[in-house]
Coordinates of C-alpha atoms and ligand atoms in Angstrom, one line a residue:
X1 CA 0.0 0.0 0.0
X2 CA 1.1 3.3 -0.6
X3 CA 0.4 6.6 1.3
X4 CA 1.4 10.1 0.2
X5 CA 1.4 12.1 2.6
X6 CA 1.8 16.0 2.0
X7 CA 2.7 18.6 4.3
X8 CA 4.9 21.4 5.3
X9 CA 6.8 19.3 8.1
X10 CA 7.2 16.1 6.5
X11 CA 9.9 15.6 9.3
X12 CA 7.6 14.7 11.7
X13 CA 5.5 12.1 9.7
X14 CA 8.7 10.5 8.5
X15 CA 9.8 10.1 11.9
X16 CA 6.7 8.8 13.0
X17 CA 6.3 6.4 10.0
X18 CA 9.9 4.9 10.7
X19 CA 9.4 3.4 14.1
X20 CA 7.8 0.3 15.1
X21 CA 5.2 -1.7 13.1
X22 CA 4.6 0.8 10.3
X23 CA 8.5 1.3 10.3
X24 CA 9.2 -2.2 9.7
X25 CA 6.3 -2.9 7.0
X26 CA 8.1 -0.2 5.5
X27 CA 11.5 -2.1 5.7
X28 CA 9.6 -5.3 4.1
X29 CA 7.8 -3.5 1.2
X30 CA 4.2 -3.6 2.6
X31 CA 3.7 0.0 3.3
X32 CA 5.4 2.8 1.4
X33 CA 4.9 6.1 2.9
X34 CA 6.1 9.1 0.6
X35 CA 5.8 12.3 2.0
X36 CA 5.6 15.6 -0.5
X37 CA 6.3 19.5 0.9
X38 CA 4.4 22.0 -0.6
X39 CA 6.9 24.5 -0.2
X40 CA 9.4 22.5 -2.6
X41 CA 6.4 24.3 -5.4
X42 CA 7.0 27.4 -4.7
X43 CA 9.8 29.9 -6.4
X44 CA 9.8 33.0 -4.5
X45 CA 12.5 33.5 -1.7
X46 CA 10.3 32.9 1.9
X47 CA 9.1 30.0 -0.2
X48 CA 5.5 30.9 0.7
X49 CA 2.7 28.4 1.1
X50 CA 0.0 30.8 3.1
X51 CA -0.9 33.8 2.9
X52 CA -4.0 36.1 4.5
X53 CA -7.5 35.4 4.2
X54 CA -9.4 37.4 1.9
X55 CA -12.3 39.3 4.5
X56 CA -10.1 39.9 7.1
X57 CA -9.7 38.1 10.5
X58 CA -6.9 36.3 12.7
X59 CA -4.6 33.4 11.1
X60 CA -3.3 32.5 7.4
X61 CA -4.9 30.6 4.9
X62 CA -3.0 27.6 3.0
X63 CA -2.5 28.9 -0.6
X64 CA -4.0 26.8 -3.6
X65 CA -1.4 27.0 -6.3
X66 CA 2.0 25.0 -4.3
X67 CA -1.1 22.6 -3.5
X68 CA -2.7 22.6 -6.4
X69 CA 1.0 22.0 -8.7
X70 CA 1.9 19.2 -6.1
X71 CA -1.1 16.9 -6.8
X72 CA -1.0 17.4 -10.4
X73 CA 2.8 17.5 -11.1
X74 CA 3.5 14.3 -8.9
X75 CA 0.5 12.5 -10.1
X76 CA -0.4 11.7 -6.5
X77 CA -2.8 9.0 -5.4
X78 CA -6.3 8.8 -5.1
X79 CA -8.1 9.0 -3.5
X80 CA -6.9 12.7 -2.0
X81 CA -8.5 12.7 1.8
X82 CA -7.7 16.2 3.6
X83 CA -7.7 16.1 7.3
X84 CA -10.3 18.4 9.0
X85 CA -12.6 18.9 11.4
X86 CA -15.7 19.3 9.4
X87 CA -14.6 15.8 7.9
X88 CA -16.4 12.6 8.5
X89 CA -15.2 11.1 11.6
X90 CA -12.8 8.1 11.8
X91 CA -14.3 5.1 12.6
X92 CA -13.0 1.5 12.8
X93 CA -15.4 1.0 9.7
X94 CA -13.6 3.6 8.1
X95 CA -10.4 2.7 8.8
X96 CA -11.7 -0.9 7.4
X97 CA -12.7 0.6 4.0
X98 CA -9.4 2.7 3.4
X99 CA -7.7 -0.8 4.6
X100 CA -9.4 -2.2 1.1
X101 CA -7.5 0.1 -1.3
X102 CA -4.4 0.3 -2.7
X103 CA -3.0 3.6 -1.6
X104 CA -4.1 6.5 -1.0
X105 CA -3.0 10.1 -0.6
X106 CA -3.3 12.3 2.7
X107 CA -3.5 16.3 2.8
X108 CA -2.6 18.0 6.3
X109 CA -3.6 21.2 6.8
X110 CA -1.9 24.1 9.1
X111 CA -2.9 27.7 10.4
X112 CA -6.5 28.3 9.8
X113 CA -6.7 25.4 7.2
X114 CA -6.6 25.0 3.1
X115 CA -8.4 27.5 1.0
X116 CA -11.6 26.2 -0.1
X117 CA -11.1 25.3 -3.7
X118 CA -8.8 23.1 -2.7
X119 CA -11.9 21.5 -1.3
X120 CA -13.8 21.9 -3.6
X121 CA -12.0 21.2 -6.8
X122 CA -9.0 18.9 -5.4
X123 CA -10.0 16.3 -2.7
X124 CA -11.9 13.9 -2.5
X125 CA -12.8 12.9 1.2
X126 CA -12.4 14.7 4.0
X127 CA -11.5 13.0 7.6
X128 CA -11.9 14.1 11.2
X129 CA -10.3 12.6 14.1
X130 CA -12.3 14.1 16.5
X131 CA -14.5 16.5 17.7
X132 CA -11.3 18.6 18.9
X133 CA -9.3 21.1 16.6
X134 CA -5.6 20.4 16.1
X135 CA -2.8 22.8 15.3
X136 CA -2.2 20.8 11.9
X137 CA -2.8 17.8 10.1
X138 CA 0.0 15.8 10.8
X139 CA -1.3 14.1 14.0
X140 CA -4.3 13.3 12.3
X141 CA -2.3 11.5 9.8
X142 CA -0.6 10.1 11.6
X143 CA -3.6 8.3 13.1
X144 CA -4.8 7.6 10.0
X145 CA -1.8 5.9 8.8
X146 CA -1.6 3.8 12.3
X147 CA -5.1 2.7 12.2
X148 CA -5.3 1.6 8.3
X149 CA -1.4 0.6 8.0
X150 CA -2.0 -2.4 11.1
X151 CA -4.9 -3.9 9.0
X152 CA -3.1 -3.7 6.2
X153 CA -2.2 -8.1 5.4
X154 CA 1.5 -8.6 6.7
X155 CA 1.9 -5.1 8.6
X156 CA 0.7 -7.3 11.8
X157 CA 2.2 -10.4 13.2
X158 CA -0.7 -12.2 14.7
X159 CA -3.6 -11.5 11.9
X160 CA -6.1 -12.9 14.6
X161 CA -4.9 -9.9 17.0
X162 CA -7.3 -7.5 14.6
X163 CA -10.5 -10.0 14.8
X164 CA -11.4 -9.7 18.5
X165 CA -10.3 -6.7 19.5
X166 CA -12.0 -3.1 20.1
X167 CA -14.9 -2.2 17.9
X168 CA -14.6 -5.1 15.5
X169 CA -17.6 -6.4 16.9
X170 CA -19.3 -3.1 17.9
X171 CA -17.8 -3.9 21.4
X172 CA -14.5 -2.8 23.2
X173 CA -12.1 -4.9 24.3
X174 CA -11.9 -7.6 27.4
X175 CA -9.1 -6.9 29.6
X176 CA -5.5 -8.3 29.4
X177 CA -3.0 -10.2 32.0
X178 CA 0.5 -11.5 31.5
X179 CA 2.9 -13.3 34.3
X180 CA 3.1 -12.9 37.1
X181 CA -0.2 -14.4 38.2
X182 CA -0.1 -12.7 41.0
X183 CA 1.4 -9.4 41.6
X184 CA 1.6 -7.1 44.6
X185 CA -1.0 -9.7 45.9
X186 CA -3.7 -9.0 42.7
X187 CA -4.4 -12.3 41.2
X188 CA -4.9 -12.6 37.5
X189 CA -8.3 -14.1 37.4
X190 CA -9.0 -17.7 37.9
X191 CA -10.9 -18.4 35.0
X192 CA -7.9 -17.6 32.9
X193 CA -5.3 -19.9 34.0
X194 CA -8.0 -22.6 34.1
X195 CA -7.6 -23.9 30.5
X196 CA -11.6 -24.4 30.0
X197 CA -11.4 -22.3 26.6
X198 CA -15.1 -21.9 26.4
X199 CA -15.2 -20.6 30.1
X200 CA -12.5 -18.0 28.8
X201 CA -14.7 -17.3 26.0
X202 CA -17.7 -16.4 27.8
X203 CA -16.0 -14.5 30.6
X204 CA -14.5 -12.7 27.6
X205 CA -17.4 -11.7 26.2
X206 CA -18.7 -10.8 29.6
X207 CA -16.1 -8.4 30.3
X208 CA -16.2 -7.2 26.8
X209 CA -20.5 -6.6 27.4
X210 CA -19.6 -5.0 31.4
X211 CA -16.8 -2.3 29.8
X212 CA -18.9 -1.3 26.9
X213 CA -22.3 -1.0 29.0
X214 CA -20.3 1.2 31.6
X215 CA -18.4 3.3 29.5
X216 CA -19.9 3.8 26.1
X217 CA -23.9 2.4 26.5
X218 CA -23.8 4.0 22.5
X219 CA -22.2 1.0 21.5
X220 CA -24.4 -1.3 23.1
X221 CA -27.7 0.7 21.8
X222 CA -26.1 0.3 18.1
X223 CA -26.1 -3.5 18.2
X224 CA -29.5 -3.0 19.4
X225 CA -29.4 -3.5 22.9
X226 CA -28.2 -6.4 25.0
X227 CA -30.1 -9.7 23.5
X228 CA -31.1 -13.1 26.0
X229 CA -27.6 -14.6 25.4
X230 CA -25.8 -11.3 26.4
X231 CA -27.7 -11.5 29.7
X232 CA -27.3 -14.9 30.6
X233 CA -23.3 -14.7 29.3
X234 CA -23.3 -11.5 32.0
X235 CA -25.4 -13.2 35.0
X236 CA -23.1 -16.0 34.7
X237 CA -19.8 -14.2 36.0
X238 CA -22.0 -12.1 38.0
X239 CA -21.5 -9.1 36.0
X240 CA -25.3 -8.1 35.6
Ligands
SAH301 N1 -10.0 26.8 11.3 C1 -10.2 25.4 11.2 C2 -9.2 24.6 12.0 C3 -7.8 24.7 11.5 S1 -6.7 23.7 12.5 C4 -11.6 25.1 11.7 O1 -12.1 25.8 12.5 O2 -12.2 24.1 11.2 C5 -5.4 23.5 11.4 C6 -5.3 22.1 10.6 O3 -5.3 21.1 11.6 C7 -6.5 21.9 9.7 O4 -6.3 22.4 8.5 C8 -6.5 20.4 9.7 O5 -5.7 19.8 8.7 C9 -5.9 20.0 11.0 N2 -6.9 19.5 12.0 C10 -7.4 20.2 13.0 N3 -8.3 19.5 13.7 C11 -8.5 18.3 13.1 C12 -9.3 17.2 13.4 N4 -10.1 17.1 14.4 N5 -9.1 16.1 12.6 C13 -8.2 16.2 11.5 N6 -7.4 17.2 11.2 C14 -7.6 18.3 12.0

C-alpha cells in the first residue's frame, strides 16, 4: 500500500512512520509512505505556502497554487483525503474501507486550514479525528496511517490480533494479564489460568459486554441492545 502524505513538516510524519510496526512494513515493502512538501512548489525567496485570508480576521490561509501544482505534477494518489474537522469522523469502519485500497494520498492542513477550492476542486474525502481542533494535520495523519497501516495483510504479526479486539464487533475490548499471576497480591483471574477455553470465551465476552455498557452504552444501543444470550453470558460471572 502506498500513502502520500503532504505537508509542510514532513519531518515529523517520517519520523513517525519509521518506528515500530509501520516502520518495519516499510522495511519489508508492505507499506510505502512518501511524503511531499508543498513549499518544494514554490519559487519565490520565503518559499511561501499561506498567505491572508481574503475578509479579514486572525490566522493564514494555506494557498492553492503549491497545492494545487503538487497533486497534479506528482501525479499523487487517489483517493486525496484532507484532514479536517468538518470531515467525516474516523471510525474503525472507516479505517476498514481505506484498509481495502491500494493507496491513497493524505492532505494536512496548518494555520486556519486550506483555501476552499482546494476543497472543492481537489480532494476527494475529508477526515476528522475528532470533535477537537488540532494545530495541523500531521497528528491526524498520523492516526490515520496507524489505524489503516496495522490492518493492512503482513503489517501485523498475529492477523487474529485484529478479529477480537475493540470495535470489530461493535464492542471494546476484554481486559489483558501477563505473568506474574499474581502481583503485589492482585491475582490474575481464575478463570484464565484454568484452560476451560469456552469458560474463557464467555468470561471474555462478559467483560467485553460489562466495559462497553459502563463506558460507552452507544455502542451497546447500536447493536440494538443487549439480547437473551448477552444477559445470561453476564449473570453467569455475575457481571449483571
Ligand atoms: N480553522 C479550522 C481549524 C484549523 S486547524 C476550523 O475551525 O475548522 C489546522 C489544521 O489542523 C487543519 O487544516 C486540519 O488539517 C488539522 N486539523 C485540526 N483539527 C483536526 C481534526 N479534528 N481532525 C483532523 N485534522 C484536524
Amino acid at each position: 500500500m502506498r500513502i502520500d502524505v503532504i505537508s509542510i513538516f514532513p519531518d515529523a510524519i517520517e519520523a513517525f512512520a519509521s518506528i515500530s510496526l509501520i516502520g518495519k512494513a516499510q522495511e519489508s515493502g508492505v507499506l510505502d509512505i512518501t511524503t511531499h512538501d508543498p513549499r518544494e512548489m514554490t519559487s519565490d525567496v520565503h518559499r511561501t505556502v499561506d498567505d491572508s485570508p481574503f475578509g479579514g480576521g486572525a490566522g493564514m490561509v494555506l494557498k492553492p497554487e503549491p497545492i494545487f501544482d503538487l497533486v497534479e505534477q506528482r501525479s499523487l494518489g487517489r483517493p486525496l483525503i484532507y484532514l479536517g474537522p468538518s470531515g467525516r469522523p474516523l471510525t474503525q469502519a472507516v479505517a476498514n474501507e481505506l484498509a481495502e485500497l491500494g493507496g491513497f494520498s493524505l492532505l494536512c492542513g496548518r494555520f486556519e486550514g486550506i483555501d476552499e477550492r482546494i476543497r472543492e476542486h481537489l480532494i476527494d474525502d475529508e477526515i476528522s479525528i475528532g470533535d477537537y481542533v488540532l494545530a495541523g494535520g500531521e497528528v491526524a495523519a498520523a492516526v490515520v496511517i496507524e489505524a489503516v497501516g496495522r490492518l493492512v495483510p503482513g503489517v501485523l504479526g498475529n492477523r487474529d490480533s485484529v478479529g477480537d479486539e475493540s470495535f470489530s464487533n461493535g464492542l471494546l475490548e476484554y481486559p489483558h494479564y501477563t505473568r506474574p499471576a499474581a502481583y503485589r497480591g492482585w491475582a490474575v483471574p481464575e478463570v484464565l489460568r484454568s484452560g476451560d477455553h469456552g469458560r474463557v470465551a464467555r468470561w471474555r465476552l462478559a467483560q467485553s459486554l460489562r466495559r462497553t455498557l459502563d463506558v460507552r452504552p452507544d455502542l451497546i444501543e447500536d447493536r440494538g441492545g443487549l439480547s437473551e444470550a448477552d444477559r445470561t453470558v453476564l449473570a453467569e460471572f455475575g457481571l449483571d
